[in-house]
mmCIF file of C-alpha atoms in Angstrom:
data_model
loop_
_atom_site.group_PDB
_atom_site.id
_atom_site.type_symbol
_atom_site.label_atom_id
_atom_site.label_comp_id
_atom_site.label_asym_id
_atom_site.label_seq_id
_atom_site.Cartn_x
_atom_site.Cartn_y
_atom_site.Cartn_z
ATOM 1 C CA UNK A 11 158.536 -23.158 197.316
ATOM 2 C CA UNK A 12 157.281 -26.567 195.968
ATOM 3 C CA UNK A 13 161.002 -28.158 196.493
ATOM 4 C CA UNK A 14 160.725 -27.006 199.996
ATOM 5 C CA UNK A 15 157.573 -28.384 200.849
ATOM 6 C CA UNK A 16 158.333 -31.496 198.762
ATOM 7 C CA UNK A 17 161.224 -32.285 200.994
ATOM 8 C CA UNK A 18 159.450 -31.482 203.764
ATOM 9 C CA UNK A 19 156.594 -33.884 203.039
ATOM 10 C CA UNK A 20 159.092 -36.264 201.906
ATOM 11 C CA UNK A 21 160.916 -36.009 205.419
ATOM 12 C CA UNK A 22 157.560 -36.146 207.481
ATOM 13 C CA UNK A 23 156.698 -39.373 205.731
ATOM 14 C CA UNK A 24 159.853 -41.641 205.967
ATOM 15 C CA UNK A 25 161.350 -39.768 209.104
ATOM 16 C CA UNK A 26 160.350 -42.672 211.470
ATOM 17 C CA UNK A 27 161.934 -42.616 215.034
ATOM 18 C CA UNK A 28 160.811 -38.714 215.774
ATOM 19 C CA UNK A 29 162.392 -35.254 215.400
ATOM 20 C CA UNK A 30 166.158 -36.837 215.197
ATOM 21 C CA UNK A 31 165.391 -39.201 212.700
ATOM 22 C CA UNK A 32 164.761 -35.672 210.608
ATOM 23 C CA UNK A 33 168.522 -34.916 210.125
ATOM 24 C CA UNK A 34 170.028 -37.379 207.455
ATOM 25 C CA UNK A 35 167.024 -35.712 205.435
ATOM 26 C CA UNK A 36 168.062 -32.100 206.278
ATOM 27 C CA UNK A 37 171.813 -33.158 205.911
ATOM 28 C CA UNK A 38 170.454 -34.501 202.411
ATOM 29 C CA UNK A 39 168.472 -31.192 201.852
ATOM 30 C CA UNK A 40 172.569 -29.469 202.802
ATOM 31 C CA UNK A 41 173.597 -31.317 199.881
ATOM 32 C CA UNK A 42 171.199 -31.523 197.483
ATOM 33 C CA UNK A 43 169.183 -28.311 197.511
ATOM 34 C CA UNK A 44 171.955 -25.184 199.395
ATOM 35 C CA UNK A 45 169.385 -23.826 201.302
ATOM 36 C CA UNK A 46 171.777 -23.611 204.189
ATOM 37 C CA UNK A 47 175.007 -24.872 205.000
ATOM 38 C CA UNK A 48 176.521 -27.892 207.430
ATOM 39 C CA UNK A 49 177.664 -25.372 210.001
ATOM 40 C CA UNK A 50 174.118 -23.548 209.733
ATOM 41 C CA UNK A 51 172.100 -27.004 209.886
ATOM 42 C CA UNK A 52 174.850 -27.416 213.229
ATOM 43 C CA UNK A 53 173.510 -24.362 214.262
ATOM 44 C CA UNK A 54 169.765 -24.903 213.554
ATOM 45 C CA UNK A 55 170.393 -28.136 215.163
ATOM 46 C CA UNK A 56 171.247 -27.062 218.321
ATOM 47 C CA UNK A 57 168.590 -23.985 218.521
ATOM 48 C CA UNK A 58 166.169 -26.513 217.789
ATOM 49 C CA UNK A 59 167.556 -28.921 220.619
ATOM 50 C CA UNK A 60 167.410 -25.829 223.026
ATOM 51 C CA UNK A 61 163.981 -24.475 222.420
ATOM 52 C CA UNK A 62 160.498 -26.107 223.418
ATOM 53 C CA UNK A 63 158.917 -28.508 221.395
ATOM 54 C CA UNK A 64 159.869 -31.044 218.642
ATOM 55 C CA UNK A 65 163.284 -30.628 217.154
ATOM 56 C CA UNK A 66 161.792 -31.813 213.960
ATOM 57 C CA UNK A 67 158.669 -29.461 213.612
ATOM 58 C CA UNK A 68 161.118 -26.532 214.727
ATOM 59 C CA UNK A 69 163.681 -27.273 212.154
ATOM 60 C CA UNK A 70 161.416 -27.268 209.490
ATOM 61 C CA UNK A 71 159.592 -23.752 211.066
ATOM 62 C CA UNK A 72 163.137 -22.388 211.436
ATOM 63 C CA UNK A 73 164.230 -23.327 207.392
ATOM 64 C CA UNK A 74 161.359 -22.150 205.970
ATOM 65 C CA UNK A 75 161.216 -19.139 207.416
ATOM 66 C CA UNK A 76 164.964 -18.935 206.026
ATOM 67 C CA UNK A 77 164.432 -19.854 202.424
ATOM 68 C CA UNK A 78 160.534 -18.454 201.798
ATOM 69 C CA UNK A 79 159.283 -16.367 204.764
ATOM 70 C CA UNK A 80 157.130 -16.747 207.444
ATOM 71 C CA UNK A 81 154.462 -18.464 204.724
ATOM 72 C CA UNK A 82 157.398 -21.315 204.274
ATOM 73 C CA UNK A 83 157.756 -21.552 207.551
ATOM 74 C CA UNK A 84 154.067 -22.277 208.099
ATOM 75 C CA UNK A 85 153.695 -24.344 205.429
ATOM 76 C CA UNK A 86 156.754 -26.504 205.412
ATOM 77 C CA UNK A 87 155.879 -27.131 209.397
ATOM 78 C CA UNK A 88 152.589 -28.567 207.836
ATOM 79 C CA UNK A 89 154.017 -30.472 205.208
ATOM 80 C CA UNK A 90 156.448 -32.219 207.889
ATOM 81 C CA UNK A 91 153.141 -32.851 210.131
ATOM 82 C CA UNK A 92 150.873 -33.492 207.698
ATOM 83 C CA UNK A 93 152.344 -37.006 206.737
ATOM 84 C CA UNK A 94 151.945 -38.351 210.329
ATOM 85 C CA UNK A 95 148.688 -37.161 210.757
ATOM 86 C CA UNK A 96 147.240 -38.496 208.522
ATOM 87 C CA UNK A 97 148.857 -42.239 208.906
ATOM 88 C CA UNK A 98 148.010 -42.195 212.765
ATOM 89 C CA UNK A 99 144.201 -40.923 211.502
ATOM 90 C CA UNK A 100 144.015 -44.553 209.653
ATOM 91 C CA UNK A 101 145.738 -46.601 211.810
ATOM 92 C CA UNK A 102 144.054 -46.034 214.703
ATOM 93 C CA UNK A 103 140.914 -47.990 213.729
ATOM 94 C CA UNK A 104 143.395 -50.920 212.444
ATOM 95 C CA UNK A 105 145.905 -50.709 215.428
ATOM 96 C CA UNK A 106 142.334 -51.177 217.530
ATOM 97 C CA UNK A 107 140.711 -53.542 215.572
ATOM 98 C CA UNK A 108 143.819 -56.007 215.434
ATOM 99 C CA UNK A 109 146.292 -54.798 218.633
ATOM 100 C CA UNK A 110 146.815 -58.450 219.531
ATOM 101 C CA UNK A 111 147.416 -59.564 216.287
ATOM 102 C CA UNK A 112 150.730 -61.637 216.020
ATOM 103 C CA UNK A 113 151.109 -59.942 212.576
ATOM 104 C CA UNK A 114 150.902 -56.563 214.176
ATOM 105 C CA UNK A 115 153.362 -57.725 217.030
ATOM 106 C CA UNK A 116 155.819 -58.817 214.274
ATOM 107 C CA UNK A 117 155.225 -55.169 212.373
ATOM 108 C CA UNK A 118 156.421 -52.980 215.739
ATOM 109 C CA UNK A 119 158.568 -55.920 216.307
ATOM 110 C CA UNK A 120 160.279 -55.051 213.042
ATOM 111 C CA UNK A 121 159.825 -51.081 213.596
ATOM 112 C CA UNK A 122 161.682 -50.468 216.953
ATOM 113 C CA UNK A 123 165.224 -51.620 216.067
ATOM 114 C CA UNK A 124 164.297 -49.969 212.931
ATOM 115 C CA UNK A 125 163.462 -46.700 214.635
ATOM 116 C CA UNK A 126 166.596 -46.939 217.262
ATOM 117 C CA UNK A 127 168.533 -47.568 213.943
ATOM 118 C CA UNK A 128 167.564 -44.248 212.432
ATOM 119 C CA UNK A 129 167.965 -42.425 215.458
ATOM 120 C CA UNK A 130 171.712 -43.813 216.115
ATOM 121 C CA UNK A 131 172.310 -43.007 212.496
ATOM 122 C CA UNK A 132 171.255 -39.221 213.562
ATOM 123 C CA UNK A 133 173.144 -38.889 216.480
ATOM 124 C CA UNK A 134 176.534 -40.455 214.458
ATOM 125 C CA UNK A 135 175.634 -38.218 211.999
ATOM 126 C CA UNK A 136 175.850 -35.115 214.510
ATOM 127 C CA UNK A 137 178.283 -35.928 216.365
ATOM 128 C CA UNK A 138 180.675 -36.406 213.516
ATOM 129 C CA UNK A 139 179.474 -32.592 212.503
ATOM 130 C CA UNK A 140 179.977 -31.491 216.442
ATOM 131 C CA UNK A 141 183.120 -32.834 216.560
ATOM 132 C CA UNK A 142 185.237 -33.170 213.766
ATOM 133 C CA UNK A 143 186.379 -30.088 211.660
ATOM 134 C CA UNK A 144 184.310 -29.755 208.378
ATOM 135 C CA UNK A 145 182.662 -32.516 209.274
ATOM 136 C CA UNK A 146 185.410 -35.010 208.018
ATOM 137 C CA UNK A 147 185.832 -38.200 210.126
ATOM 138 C CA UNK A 148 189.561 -38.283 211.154
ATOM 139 C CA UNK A 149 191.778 -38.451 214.224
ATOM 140 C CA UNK A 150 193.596 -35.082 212.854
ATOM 141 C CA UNK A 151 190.113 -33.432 212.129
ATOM 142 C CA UNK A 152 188.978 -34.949 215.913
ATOM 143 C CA UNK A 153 188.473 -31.232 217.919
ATOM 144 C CA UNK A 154 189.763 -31.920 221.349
ATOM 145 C CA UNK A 155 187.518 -28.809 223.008
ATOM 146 C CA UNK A 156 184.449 -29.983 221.879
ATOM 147 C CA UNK A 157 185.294 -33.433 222.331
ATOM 148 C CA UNK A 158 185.825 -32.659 226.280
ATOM 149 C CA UNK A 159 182.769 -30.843 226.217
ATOM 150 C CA UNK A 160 180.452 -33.022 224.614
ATOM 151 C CA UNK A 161 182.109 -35.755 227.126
ATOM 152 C CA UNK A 162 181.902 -33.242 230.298
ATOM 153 C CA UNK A 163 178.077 -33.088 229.467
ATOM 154 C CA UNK A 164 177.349 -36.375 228.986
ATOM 155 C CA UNK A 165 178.868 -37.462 232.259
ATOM 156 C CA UNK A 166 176.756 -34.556 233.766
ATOM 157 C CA UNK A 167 173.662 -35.661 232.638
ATOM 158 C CA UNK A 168 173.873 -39.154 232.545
ATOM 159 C CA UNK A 169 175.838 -40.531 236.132
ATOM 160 C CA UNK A 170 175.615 -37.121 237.867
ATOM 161 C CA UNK A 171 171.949 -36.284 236.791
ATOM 162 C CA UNK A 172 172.118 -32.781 236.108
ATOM 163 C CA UNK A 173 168.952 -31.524 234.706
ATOM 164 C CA UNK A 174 169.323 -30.703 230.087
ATOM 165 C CA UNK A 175 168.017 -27.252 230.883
ATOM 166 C CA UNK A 176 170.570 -26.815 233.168
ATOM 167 C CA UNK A 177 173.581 -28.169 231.161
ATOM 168 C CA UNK A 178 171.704 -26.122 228.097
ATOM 169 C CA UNK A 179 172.368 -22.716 230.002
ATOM 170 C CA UNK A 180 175.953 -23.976 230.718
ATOM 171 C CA UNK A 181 176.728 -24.811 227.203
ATOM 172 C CA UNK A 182 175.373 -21.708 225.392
ATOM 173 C CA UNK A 183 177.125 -19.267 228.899
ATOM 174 C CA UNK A 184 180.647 -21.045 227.833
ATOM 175 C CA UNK A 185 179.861 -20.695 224.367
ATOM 176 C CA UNK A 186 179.538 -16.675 225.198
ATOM 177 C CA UNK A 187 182.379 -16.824 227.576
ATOM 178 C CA UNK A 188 184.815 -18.522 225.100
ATOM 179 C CA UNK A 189 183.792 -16.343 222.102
ATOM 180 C CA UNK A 190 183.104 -12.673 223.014
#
């Protein structure tokens, strides 16, 4: 139980750039500690995208519940939290106190490619998972379905505006479809 909540408290701390910024540390966690596989983080990954609330805080609910229960679940949810909670709880007086600062300027300045740059890492991440066989970044391992999926969808939502919940219930009905 203390590994779990370790990397969970680990993860809440340095996981800057929100709930995607959480999965090089559960890819990590894959690796280092077996609690679940690739395919089952894939499949966390996407519950977690299509469910309400932070992807983050429901990954960490959903694996500890896996590995120690409903208490793990609980408590690695709070050791994700718990990190940011208590950072915003003392910045706020010194983001008020010196919000025009050029040295705080420079700091966010600094944070926001650094935060798109964890994100992007993320979203490389899983979409090398999504689409490539075993995860292994080649042309041969390249799955044609899910590539025309993944691209189907993101012309959907992006130049035809098709509401996520909507292209949600499309993906998991084909999913069904294709596989029962």
């Amino acid at each position: 139980m203390l590994k779990l909540l370790y990397a969970f408290l680990i993860t809440g701390l340095f996981a800057v750039g929100g709930g995607l910024a959480t999965i090089p540390f559960l890819k990590n966690m894959v690796d280092k500690y077996a609690w679940f596989s690739m395919e089952e983080l894939m499949n966390m990954i996407a519950i977690s995208e299509s469910t309400p609330g932070p992807i983050g805080i429901n990954m960490a609910t959903f694996i500890g519940i896996r590995v120690e229960g409903y208490l793990g679940g609980v408590l690695t949810t709070l050791a994700l939290v718990l990190p940011s909670v208590v950072i915003i709880l003392l910045l706020i007086p010194v983001l008020e106190r010196y919000r025009k600062s050029p040295l705080m300027a420079a700091i966010f300045f600094g944070l926001r490619p650094t935060s798109v740059a964890l994100i992007t890492a993320a979203l490389l991440g899983f979409i090398q998972m999504a689409l490539f066989e075993g995860g292994v970044l080649s042309l041969g391992n390249l799955n044609l379905f899910y590539t025309g999926l993944f691209l189907a969808f993101v012309v959907l939502v992006q130049l035809k505006k098709v509401h996520p919940a909507l292209i949600i219930v499309l993906g998991a009905g084909l999913g069904m479809l294709l596989k029962l």
